[in-house]
Coordinates of N, CA and C in Angstrom, one line a residue:
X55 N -19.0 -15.8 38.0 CA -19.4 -14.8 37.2 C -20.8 -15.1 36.7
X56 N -21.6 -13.7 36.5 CA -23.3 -14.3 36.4 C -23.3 -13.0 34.7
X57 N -23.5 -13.8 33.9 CA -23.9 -12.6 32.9 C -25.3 -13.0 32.8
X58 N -25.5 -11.6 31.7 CA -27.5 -11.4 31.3 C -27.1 -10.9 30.5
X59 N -27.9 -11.6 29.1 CA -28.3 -11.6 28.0 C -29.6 -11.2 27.8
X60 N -29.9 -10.5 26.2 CA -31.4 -10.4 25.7 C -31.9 -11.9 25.8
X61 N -31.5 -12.8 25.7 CA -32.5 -13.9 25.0 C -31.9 -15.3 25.9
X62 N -31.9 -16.2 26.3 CA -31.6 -17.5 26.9 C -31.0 -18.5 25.8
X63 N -31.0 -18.4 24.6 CA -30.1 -18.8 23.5 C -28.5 -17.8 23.4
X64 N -29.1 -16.8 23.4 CA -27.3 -16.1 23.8 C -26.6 -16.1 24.7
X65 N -27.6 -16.6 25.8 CA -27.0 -16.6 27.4 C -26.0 -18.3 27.8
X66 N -26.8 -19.0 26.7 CA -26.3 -20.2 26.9 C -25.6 -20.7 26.0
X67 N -25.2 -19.7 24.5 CA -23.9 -20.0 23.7 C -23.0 -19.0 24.7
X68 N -23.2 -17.9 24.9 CA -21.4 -17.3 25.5 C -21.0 -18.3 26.7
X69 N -22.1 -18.6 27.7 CA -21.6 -19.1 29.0 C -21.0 -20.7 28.3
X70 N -20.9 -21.7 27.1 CA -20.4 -22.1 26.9 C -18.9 -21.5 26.3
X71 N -19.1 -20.6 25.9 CA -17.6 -20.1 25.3 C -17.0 -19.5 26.4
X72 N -17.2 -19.0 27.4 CA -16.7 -18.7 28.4 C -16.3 -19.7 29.5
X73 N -16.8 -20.9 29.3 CA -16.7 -22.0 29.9 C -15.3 -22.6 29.2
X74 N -15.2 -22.7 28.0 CA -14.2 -23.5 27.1 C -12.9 -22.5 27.7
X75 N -13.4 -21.3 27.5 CA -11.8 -20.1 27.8 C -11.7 -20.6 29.3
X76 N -12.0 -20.5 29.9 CA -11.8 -21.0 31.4 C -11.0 -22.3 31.2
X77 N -11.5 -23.2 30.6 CA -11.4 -24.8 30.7 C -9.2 -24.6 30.0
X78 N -9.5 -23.3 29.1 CA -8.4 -23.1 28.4 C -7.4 -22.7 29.5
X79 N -8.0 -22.1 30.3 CA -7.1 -20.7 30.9 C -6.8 -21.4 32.2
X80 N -7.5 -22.9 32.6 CA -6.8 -23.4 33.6 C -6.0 -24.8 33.2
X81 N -5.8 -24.8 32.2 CA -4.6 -25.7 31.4 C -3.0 -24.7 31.0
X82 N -3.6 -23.5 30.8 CA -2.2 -22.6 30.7 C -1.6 -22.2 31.9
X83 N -2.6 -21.8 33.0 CA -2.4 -21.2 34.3 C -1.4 -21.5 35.1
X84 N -0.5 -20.8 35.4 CA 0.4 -21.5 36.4 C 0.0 -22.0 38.1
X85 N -1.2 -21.2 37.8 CA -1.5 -21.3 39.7 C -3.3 -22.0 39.5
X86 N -3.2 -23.2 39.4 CA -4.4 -23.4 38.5 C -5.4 -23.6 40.1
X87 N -4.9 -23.3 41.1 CA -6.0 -23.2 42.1 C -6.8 -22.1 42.2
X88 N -6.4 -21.0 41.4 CA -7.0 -19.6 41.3 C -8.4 -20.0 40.7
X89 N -8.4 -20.7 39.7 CA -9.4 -21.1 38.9 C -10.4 -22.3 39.0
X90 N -9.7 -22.9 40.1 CA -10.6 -24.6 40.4 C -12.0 -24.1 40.2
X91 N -12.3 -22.7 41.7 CA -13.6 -22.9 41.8 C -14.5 -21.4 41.0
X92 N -13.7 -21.3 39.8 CA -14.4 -20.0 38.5 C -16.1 -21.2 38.7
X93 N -17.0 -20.0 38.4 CA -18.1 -20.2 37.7 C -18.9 -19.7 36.9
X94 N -19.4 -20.0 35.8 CA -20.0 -19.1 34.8 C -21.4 -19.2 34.9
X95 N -22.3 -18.5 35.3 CA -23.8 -19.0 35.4 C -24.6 -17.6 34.5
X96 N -25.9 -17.8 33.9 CA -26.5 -16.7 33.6 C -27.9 -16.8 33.6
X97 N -28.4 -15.5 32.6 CA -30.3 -15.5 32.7 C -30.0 -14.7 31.7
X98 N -31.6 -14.7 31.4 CA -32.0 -13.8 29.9 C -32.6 -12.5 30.6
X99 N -32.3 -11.4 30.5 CA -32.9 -10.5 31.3 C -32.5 -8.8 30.5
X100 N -33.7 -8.1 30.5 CA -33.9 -7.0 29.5 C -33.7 -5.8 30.6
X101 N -32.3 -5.2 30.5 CA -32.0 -4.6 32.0 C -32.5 -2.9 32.1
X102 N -33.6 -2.6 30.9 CA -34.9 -1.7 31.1 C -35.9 -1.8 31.8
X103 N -35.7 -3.5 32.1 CA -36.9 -3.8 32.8 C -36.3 -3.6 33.9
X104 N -36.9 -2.8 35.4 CA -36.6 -3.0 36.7 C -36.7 -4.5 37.4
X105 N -38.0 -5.1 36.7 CA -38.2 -6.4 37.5 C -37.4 -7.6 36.6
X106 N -36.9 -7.4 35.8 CA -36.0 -7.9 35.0 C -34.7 -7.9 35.7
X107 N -34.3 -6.8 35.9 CA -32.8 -6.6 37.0 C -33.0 -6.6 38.4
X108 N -34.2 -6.7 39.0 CA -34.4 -7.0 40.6 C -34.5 -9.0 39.9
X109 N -34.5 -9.4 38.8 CA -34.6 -11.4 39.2 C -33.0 -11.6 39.1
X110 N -32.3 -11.2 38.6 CA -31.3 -10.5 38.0 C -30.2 -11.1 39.4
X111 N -30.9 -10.2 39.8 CA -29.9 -9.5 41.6 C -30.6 -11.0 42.3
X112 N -31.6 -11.2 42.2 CA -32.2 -12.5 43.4 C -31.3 -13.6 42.5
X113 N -31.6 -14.4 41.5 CA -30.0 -15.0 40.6 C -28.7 -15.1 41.2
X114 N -28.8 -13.6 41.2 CA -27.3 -13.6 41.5 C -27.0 -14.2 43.2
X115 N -27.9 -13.8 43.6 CA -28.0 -14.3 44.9 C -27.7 -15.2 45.8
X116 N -28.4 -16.3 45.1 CA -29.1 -17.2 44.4 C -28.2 -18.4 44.2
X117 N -27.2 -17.8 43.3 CA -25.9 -19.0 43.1 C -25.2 -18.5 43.6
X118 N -24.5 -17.4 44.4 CA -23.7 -17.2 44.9 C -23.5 -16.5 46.6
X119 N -24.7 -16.3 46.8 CA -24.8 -16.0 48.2 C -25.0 -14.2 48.4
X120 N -24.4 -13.8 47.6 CA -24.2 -12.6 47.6 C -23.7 -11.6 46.3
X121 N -23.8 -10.2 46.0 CA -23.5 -9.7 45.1 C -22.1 -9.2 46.0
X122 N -20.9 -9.3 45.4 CA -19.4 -8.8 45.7 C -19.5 -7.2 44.5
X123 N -19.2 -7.3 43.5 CA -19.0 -6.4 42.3 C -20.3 -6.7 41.1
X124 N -21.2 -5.5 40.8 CA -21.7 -4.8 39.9 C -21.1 -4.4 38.8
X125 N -21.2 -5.5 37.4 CA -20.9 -4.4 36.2 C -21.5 -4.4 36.0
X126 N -22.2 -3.2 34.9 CA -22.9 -2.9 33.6 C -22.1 -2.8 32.7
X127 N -21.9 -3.5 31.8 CA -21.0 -3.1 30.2 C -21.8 -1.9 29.5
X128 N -23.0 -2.3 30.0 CA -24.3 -1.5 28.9 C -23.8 0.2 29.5
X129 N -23.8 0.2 30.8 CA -23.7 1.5 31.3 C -22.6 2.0 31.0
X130 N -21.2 1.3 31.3 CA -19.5 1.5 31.0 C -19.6 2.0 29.5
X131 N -20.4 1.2 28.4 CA -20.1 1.9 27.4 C -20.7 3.1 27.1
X132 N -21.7 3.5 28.0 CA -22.9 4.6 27.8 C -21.8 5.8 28.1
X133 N -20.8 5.4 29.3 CA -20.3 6.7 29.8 C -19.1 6.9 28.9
X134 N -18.6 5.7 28.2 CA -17.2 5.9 27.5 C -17.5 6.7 26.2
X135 N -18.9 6.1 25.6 CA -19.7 7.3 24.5 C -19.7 8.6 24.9
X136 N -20.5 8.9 26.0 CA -20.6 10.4 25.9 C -19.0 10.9 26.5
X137 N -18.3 10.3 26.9 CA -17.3 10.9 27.5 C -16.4 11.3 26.1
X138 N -16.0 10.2 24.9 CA -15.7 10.8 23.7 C -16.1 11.7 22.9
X139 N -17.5 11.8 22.7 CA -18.5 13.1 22.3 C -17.7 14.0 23.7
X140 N -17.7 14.3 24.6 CA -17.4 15.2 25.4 C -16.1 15.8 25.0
X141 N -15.4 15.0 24.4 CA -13.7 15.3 24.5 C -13.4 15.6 22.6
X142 N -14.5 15.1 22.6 CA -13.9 16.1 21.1 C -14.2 17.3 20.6

């Protein structure tokens, strides 16, 4: 997993907390091979900026060979906003 943060200090407290939940979640796991090879990697990147989300995508790249799946949380909650404004 590759997250992006505003700042390289938030990017490197969650990817520790997300590290410890991992570390957690392959002590509870029953199938702890699912998890051997999890990775949590990130960057600080302001995703208004285009050249900000094109270092983003080479990153991603980068540690992993390739992009598989695209989130945006930023976007998911943009549509879940207007979709409740829509529905009320």
């Amino acid at each position: 997993m590759i997250l992006c943060k505003d700042s390289p200090e938030s990017v490197d407290t969650t990817i520790r907390e997300l590290e410890e939940n991992l570390k957690e979640g392959m002590i509870t796991a029953s199938n702890r091979t699912s998890l051997a090879h999890a990775k949590v990697v990130g960057i600080a990147c302001d995703v208004c900026e285009p050249s900000d989300v094109q270092k983003l995508a080479n990153f991603a790249v980068n540690e992993f060979g390739s992009i598989d799946i695209w989130v945006s949380v930023l976007a998911f909650s943009a549509v879940l906003c207007n979709l409740h404004f829509t529905l009320s």
